[in-house]
mmCIF file of C-alpha atoms (C1' of nucleotides) in Angstrom:
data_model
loop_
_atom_site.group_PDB
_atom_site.id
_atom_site.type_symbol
_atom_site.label_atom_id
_atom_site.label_comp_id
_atom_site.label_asym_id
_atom_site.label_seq_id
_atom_site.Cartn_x
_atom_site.Cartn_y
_atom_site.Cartn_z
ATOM 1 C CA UNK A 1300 46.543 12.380 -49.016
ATOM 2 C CA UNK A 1301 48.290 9.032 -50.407
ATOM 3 C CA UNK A 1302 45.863 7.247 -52.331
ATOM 4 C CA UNK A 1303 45.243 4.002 -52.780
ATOM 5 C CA UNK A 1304 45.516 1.579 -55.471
ATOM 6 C CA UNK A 1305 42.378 -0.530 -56.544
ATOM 7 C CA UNK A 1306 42.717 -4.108 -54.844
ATOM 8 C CA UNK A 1307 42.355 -5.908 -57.811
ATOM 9 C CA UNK A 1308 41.691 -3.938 -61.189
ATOM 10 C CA UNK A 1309 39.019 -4.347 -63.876
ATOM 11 C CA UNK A 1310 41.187 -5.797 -66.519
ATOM 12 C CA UNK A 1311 42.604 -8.348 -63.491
ATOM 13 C CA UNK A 1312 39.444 -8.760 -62.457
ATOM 14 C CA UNK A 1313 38.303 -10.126 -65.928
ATOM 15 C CA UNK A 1314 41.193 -12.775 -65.618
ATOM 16 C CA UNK A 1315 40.017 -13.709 -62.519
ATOM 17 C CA UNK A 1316 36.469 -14.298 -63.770
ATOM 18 C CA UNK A 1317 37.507 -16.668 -66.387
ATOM 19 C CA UNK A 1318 39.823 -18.521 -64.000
ATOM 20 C CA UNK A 1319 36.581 -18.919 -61.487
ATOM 21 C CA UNK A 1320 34.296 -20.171 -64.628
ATOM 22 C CA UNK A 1321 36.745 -22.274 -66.230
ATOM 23 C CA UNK A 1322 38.910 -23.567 -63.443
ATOM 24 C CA UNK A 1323 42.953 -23.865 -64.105
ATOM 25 C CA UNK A 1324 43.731 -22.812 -67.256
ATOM 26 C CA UNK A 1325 47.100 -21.691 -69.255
ATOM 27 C CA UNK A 1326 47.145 -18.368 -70.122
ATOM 28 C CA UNK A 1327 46.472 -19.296 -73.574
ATOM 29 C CA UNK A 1328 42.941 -20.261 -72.624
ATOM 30 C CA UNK A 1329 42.721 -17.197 -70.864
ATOM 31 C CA UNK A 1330 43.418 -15.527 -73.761
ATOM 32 C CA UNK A 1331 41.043 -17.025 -75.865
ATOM 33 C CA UNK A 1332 38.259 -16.040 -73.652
ATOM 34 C CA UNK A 1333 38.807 -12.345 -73.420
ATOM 35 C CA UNK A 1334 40.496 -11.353 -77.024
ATOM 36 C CA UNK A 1335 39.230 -14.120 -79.217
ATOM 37 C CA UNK A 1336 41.070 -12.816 -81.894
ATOM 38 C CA UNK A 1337 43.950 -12.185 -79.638
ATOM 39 C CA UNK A 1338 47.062 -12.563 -80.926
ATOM 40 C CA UNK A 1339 50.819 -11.955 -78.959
ATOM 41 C CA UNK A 1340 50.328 -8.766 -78.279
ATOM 42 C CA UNK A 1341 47.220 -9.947 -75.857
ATOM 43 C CA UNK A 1342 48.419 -12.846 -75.035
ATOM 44 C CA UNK A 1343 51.366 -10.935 -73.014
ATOM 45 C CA UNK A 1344 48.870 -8.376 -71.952
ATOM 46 C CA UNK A 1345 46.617 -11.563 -70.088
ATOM 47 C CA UNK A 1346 50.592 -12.213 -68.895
ATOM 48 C CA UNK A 1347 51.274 -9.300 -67.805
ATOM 49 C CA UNK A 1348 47.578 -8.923 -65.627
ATOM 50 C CA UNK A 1349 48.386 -12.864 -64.122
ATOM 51 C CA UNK A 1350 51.821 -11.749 -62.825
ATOM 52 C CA UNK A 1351 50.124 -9.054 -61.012
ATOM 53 C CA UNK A 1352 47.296 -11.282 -59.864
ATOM 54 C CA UNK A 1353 50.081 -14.076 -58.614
ATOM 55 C CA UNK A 1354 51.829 -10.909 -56.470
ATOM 56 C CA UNK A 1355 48.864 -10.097 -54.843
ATOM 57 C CA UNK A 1356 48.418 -14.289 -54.408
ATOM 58 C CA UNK A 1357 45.283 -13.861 -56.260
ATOM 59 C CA UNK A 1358 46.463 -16.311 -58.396
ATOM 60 C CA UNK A 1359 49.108 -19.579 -58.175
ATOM 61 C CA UNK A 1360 50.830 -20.828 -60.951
ATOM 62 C CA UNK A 1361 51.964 -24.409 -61.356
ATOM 63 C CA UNK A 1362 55.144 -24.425 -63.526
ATOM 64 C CA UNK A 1363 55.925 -26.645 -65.723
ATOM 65 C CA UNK A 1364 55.868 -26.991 -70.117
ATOM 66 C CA UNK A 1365 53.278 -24.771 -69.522
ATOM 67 C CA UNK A 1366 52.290 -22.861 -66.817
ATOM 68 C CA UNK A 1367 48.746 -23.557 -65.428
ATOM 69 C CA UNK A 1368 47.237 -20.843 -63.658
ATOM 70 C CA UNK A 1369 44.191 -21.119 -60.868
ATOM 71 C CA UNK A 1370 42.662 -18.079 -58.960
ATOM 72 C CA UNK A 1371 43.348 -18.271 -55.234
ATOM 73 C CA UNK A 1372 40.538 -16.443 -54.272
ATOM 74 C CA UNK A 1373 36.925 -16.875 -54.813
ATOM 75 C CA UNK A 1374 34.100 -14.459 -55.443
ATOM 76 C CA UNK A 1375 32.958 -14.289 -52.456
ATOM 77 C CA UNK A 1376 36.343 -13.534 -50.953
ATOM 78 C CA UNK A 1377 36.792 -10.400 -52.938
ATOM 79 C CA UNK A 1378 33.274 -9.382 -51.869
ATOM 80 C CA UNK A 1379 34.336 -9.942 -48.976
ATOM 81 C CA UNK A 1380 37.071 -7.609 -49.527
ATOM 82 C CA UNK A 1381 35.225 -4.789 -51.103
ATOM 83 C CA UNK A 1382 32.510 -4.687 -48.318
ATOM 84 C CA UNK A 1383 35.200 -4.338 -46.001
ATOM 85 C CA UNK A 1384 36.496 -1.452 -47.665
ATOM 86 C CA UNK A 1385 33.271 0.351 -47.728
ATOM 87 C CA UNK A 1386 32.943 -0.703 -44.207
ATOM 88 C CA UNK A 1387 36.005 0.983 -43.568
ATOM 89 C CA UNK A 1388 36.089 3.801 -45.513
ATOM 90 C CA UNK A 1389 32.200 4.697 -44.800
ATOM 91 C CA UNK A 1390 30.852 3.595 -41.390
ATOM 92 C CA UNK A 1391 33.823 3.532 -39.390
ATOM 93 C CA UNK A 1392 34.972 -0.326 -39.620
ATOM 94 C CA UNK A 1393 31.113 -1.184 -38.904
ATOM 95 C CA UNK A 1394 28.924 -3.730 -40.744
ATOM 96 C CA UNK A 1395 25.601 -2.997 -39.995
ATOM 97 C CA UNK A 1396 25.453 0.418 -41.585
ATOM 98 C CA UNK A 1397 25.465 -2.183 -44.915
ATOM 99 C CA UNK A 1398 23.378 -4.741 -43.721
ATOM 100 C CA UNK A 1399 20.933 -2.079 -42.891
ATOM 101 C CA UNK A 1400 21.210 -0.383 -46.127
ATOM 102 C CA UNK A 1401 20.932 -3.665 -48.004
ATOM 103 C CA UNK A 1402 17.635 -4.488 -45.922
ATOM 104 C CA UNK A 1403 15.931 -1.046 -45.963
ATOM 105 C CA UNK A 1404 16.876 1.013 -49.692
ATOM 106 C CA UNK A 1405 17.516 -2.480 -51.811
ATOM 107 C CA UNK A 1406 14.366 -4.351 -50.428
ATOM 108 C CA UNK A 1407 14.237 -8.199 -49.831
ATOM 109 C CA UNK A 1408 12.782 -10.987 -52.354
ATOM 110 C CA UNK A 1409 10.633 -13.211 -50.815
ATOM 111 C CA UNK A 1410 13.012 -15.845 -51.290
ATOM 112 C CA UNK A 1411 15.516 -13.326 -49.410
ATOM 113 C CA UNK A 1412 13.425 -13.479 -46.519
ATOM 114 C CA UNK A 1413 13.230 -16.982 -46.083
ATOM 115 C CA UNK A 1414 16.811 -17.476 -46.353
ATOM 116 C CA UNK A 1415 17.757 -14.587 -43.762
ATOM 117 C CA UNK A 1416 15.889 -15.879 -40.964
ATOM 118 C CA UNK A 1417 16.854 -18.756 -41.414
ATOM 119 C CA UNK A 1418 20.239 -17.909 -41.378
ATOM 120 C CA UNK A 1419 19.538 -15.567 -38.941
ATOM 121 C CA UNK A 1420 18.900 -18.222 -36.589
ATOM 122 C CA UNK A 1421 21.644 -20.657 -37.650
ATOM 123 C CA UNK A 1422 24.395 -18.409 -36.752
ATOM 124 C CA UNK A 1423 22.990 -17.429 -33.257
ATOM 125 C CA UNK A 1424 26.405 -18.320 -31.142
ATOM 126 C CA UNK A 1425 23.939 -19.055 -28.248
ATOM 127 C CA UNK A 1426 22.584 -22.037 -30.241
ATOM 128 C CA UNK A 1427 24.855 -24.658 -29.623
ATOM 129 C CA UNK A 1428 25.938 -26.800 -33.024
ATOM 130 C CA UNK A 1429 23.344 -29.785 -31.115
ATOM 131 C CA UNK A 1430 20.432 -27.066 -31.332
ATOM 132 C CA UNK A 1431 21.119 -26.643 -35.045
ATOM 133 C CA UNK A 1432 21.420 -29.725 -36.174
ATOM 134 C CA UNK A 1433 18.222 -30.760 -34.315
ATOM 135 C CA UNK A 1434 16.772 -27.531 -36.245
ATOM 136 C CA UNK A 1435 18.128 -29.009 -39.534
ATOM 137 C CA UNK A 1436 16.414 -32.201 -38.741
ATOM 138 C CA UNK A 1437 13.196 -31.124 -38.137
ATOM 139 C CA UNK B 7 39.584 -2.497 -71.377
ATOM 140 C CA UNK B 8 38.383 0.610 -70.657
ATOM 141 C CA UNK B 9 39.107 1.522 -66.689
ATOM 142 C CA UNK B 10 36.393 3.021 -64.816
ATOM 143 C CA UNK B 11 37.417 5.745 -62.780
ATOM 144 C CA UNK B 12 36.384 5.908 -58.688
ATOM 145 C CA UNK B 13 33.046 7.291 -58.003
ATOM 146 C CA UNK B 14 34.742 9.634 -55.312
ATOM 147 C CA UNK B 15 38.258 9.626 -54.602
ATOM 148 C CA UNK B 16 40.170 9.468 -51.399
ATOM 149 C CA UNK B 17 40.551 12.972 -51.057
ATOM 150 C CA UNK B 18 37.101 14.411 -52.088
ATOM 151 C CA UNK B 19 35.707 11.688 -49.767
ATOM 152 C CA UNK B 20 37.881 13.617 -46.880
ATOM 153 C CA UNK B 21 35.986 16.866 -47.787
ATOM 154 C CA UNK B 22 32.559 15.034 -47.976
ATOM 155 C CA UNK B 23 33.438 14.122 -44.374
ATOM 156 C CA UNK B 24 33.618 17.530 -43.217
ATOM 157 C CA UNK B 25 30.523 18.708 -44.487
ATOM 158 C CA UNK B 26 28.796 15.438 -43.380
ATOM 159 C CA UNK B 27 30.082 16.560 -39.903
ATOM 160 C CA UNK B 28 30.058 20.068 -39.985
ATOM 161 C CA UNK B 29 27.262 21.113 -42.364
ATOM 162 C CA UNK B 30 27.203 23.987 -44.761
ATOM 163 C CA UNK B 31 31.020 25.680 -45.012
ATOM 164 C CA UNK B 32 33.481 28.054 -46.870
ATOM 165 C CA UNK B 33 35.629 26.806 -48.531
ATOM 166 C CA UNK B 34 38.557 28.293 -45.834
ATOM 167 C CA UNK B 35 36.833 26.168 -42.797
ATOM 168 C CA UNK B 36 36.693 23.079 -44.652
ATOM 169 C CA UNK B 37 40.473 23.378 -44.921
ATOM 170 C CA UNK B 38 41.169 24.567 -41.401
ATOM 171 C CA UNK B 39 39.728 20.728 -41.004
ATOM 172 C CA UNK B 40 42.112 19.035 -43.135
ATOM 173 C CA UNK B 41 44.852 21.104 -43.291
ATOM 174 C CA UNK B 42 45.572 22.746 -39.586
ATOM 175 C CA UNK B 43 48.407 25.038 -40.761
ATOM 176 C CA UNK B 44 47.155 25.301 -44.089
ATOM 177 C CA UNK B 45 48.183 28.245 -46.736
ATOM 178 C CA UNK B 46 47.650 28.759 -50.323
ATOM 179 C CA UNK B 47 48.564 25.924 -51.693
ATOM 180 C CA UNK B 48 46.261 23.773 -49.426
ATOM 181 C CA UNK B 49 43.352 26.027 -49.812
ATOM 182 C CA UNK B 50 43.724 25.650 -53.870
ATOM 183 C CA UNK B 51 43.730 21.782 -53.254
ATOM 184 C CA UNK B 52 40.601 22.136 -51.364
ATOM 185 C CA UNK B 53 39.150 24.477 -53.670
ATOM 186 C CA UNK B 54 39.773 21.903 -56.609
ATOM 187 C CA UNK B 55 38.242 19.294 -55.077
ATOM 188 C CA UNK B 56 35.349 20.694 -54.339
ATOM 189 C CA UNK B 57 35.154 21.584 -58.120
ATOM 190 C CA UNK B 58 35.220 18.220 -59.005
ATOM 191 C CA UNK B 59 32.762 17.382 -56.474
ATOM 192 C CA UNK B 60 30.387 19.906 -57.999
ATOM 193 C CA UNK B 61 30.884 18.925 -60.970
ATOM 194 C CA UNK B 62 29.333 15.098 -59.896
ATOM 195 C CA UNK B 63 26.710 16.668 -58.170
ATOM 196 C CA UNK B 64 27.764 15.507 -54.935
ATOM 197 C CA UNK B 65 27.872 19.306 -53.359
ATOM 198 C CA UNK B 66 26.556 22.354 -53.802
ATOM 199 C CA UNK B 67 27.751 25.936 -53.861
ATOM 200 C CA UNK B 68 25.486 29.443 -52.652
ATOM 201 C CA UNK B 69 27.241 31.858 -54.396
ATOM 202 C CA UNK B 70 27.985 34.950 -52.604
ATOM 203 C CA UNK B 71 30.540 37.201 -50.895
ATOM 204 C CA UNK B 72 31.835 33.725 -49.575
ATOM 205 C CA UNK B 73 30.962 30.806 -51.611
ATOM 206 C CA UNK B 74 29.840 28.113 -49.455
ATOM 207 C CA UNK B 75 29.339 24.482 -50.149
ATOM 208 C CA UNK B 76 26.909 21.990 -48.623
ATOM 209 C CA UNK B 77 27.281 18.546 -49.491
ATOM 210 C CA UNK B 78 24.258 17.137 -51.505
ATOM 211 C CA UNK B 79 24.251 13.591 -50.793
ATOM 212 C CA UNK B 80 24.715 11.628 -47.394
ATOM 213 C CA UNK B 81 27.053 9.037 -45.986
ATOM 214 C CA UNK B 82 24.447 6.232 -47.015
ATOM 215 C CA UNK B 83 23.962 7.576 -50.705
ATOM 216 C CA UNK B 84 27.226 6.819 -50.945
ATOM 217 C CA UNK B 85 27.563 3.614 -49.504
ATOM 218 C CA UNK B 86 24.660 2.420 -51.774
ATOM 219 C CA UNK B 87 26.669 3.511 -54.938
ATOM 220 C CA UNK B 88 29.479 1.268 -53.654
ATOM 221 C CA UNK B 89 27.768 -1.657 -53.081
ATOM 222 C CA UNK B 90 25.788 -1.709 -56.017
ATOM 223 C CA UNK B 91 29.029 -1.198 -57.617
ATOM 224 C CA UNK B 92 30.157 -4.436 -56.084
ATOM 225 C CA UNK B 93 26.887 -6.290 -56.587
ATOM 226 C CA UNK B 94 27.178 -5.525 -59.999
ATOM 227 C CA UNK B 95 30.963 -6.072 -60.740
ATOM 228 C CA UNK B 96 31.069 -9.328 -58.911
ATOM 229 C CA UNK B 97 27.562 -10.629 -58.137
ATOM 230 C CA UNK B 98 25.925 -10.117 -61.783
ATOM 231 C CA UNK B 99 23.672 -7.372 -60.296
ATOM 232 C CA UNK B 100 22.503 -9.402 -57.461
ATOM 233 C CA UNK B 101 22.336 -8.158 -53.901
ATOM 234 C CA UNK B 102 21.758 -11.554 -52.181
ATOM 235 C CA UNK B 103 25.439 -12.368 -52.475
ATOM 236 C CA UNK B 104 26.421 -9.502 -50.005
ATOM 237 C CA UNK B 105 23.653 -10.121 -47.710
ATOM 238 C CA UNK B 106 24.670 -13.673 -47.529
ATOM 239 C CA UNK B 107 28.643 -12.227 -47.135
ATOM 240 C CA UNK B 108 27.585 -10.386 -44.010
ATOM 241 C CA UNK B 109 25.297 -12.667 -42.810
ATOM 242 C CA UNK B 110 27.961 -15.916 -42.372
ATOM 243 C CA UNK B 111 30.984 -14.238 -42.936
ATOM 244 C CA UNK B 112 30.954 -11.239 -40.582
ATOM 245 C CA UNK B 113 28.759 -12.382 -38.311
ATOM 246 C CA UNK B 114 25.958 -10.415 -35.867
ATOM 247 C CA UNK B 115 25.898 -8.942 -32.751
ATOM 248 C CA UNK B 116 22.403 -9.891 -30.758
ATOM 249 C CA UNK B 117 21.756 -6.561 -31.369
ATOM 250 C CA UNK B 118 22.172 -6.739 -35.095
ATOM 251 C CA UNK B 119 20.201 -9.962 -35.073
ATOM 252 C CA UNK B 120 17.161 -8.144 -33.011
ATOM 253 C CA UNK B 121 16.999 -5.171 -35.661
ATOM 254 C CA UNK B 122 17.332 -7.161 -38.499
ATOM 255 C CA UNK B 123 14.569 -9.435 -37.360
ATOM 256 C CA UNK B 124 12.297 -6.855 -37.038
ATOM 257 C CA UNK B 125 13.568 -5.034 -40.700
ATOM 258 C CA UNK B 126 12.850 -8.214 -42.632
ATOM 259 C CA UNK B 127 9.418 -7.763 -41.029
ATOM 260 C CA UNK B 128 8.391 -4.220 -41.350
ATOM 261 C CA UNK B 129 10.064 -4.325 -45.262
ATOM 262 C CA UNK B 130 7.604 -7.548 -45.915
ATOM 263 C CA UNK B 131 5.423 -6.398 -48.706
ATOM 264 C CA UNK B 132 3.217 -8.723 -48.179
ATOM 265 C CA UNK B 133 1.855 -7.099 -44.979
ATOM 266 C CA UNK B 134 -0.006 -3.465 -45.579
ATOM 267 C CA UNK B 135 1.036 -0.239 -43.919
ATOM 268 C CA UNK B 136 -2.371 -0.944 -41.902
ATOM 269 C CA UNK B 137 -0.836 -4.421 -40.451
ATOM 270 C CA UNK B 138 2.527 -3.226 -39.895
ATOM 271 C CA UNK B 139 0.827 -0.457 -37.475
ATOM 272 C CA UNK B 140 -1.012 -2.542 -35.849
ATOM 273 C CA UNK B 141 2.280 -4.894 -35.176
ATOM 274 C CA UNK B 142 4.291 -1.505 -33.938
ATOM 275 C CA UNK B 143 1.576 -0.729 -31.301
ATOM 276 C CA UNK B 144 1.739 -3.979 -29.802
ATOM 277 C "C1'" DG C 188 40.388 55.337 -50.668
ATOM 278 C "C1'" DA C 189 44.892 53.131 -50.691
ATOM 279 C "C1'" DA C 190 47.272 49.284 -48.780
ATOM 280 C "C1'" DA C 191 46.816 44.916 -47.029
ATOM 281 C "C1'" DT C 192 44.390 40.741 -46.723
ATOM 282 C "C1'" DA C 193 41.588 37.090 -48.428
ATOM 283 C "C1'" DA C 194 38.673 34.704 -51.928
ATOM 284 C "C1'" DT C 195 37.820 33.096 -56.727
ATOM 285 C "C1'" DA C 196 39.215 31.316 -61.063
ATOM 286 C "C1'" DA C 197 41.884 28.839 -64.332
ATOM 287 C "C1'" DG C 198 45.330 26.081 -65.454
ATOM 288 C "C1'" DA C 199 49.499 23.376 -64.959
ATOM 289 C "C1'" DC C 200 52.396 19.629 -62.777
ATOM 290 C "C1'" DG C 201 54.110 15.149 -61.477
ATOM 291 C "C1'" DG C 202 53.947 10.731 -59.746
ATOM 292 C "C1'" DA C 203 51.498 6.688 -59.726
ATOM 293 C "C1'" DA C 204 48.172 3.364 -61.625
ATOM 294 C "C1'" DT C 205 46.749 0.578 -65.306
ATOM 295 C "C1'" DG C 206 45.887 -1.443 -69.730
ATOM 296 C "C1'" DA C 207 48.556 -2.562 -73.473
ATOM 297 C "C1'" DC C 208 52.726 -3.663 -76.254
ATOM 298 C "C1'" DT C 209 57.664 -5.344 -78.050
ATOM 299 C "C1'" DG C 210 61.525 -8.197 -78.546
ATOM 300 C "C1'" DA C 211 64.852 -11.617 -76.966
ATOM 301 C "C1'" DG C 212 65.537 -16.009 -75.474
ATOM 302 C "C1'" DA C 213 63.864 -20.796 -73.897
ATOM 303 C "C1'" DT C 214 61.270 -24.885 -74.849
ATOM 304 C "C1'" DG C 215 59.069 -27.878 -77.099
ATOM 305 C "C1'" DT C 216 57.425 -30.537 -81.581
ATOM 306 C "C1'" DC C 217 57.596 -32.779 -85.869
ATOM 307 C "C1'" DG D 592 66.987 -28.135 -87.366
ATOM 308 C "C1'" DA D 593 63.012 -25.409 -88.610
ATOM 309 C "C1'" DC D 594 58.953 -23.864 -86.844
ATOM 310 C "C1'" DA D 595 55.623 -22.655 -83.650
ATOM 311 C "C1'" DT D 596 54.706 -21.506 -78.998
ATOM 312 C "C1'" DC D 597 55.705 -20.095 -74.520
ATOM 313 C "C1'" DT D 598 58.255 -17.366 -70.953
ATOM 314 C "C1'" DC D 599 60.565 -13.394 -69.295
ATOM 315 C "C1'" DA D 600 61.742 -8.829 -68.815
ATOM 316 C "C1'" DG D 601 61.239 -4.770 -69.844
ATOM 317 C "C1'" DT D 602 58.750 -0.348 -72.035
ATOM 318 C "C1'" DC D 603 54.936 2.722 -73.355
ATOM 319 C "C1'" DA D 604 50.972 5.795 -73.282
ATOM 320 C "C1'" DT D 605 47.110 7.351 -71.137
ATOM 321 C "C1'" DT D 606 44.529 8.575 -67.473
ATOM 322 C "C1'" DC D 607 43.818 9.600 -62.635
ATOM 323 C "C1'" DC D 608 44.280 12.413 -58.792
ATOM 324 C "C1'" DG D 609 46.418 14.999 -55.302
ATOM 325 C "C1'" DT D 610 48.788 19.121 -55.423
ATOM 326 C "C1'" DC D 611 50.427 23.625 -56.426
ATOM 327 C "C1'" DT D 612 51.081 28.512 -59.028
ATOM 328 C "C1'" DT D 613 49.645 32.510 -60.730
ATOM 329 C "C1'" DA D 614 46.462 36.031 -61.887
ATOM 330 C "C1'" DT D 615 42.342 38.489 -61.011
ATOM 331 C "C1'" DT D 616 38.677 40.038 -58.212
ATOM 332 C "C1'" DA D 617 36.534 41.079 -53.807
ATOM 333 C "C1'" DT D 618 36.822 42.496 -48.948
ATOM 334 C "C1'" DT D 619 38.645 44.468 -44.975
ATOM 335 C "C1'" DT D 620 41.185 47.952 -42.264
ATOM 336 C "C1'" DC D 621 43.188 52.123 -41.036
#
DNA sequence: GAAATAATAAGACGGAATGACTGAGATGTC
DNA sequence: GACATCTCAGTCATTCCGTCTTATTATTTC
């Protein structure tokens, strides 16, 4: 039973974070965020996690002097992601076991509510885009 | 950066599977199921993982002649450990994010969009047990 | 009830994953 | 040209996790 890697690890995942506060940054930035005291030794280690990031084009890196980094993916991308892999894994490649789950056992702010049927509505494919926007107006 | 080890690996998952499907077993039919021509060696690897299942409370053992296990939580337990996992890695604790995700991303069936409808109203707080009967009978 | 068969128990193994580090060279900067 | 800084290319150590071995204790079968 092969098993399989994380998609993107914590420590990567902490790069990542800064990259999607910050914006582009060189690594030494990136540095200075996570090991404030850091000195070579984590400065190669934030290297080390960004070369993995750029093979999995998590990241890109504009050469140059220095090398500016940016993530390639957002948040909600690698939610994205990781829902699929439960989705996967769990429910046999289907979504509403989550949506279900997230409805019934998490509960739903009142603010949640709102925005759900509302959404609910706005991505009904039998609405054409006229409907909606009409809807918007209103 | 300390790594956090999976909830439930690959393998124990596989073995969660077959109790989810085939209730309450020894420890030789569970590996009939994953292992057709399984010997020794296979049954050990069973028998290990179901260790380390027990030992996160995720099955249970009646000892006897024949030990046999019954897994101790279900399918949606353990999707709910995975998302909060990703609400809280990614979304600061928040489930909205993922609701949204599924929502606009993934998209609904009209069949998805007719349950959900009616979720977000029988989960409404707002309305008492007494109101959301009366709604049902009508 | 002895031989054969099967189950339990305890530990060891090895490859891969992952966070972290070192040292040599390149590139700038004053 | 000296100095700091960056890049590059490894290496390392630990843990994870799927797997297997061996020994001991039941259980069956004739």
């Amino acid at each position: 039973m092969a098993r399989t890697p994380q998609d993107i690890t914590d420590a990567e995942l902490a790069v990542l974070q800064v990259l999607w506060d910050k914006g582009p940054l060189p690594i030494r930035r990136i540095t200075d965020q996570l090991y404030p005291e850091g000195k070579t030794a984590q400065y190669a280690t934030v290297q080390k996690l960004l070369e993995r990031l750029e093979s999995k084009a998590c990241v890109s890196r504009e050469r140059g002097g220095v090398n500016i980094y940016a993530a390639m993916i957002d948040r909600d991308d690698l939610v994205g992601r990781r829902l699929q892999a439960v989705a996967e894994k769990l429910c046999g490649g289907s979504w509403t076991p989550l949506l279900t789950h997230l409805v019934q056992v998490r509960g739903l702010s009142e603010k949640d509510r709102q925005a759900l049927r509302r959404m609910i509505d706005d991505f009904d494919p039998r609405k054409t885009k006229k409907e909606r926007r009409g809807k918007e107006q209103s």
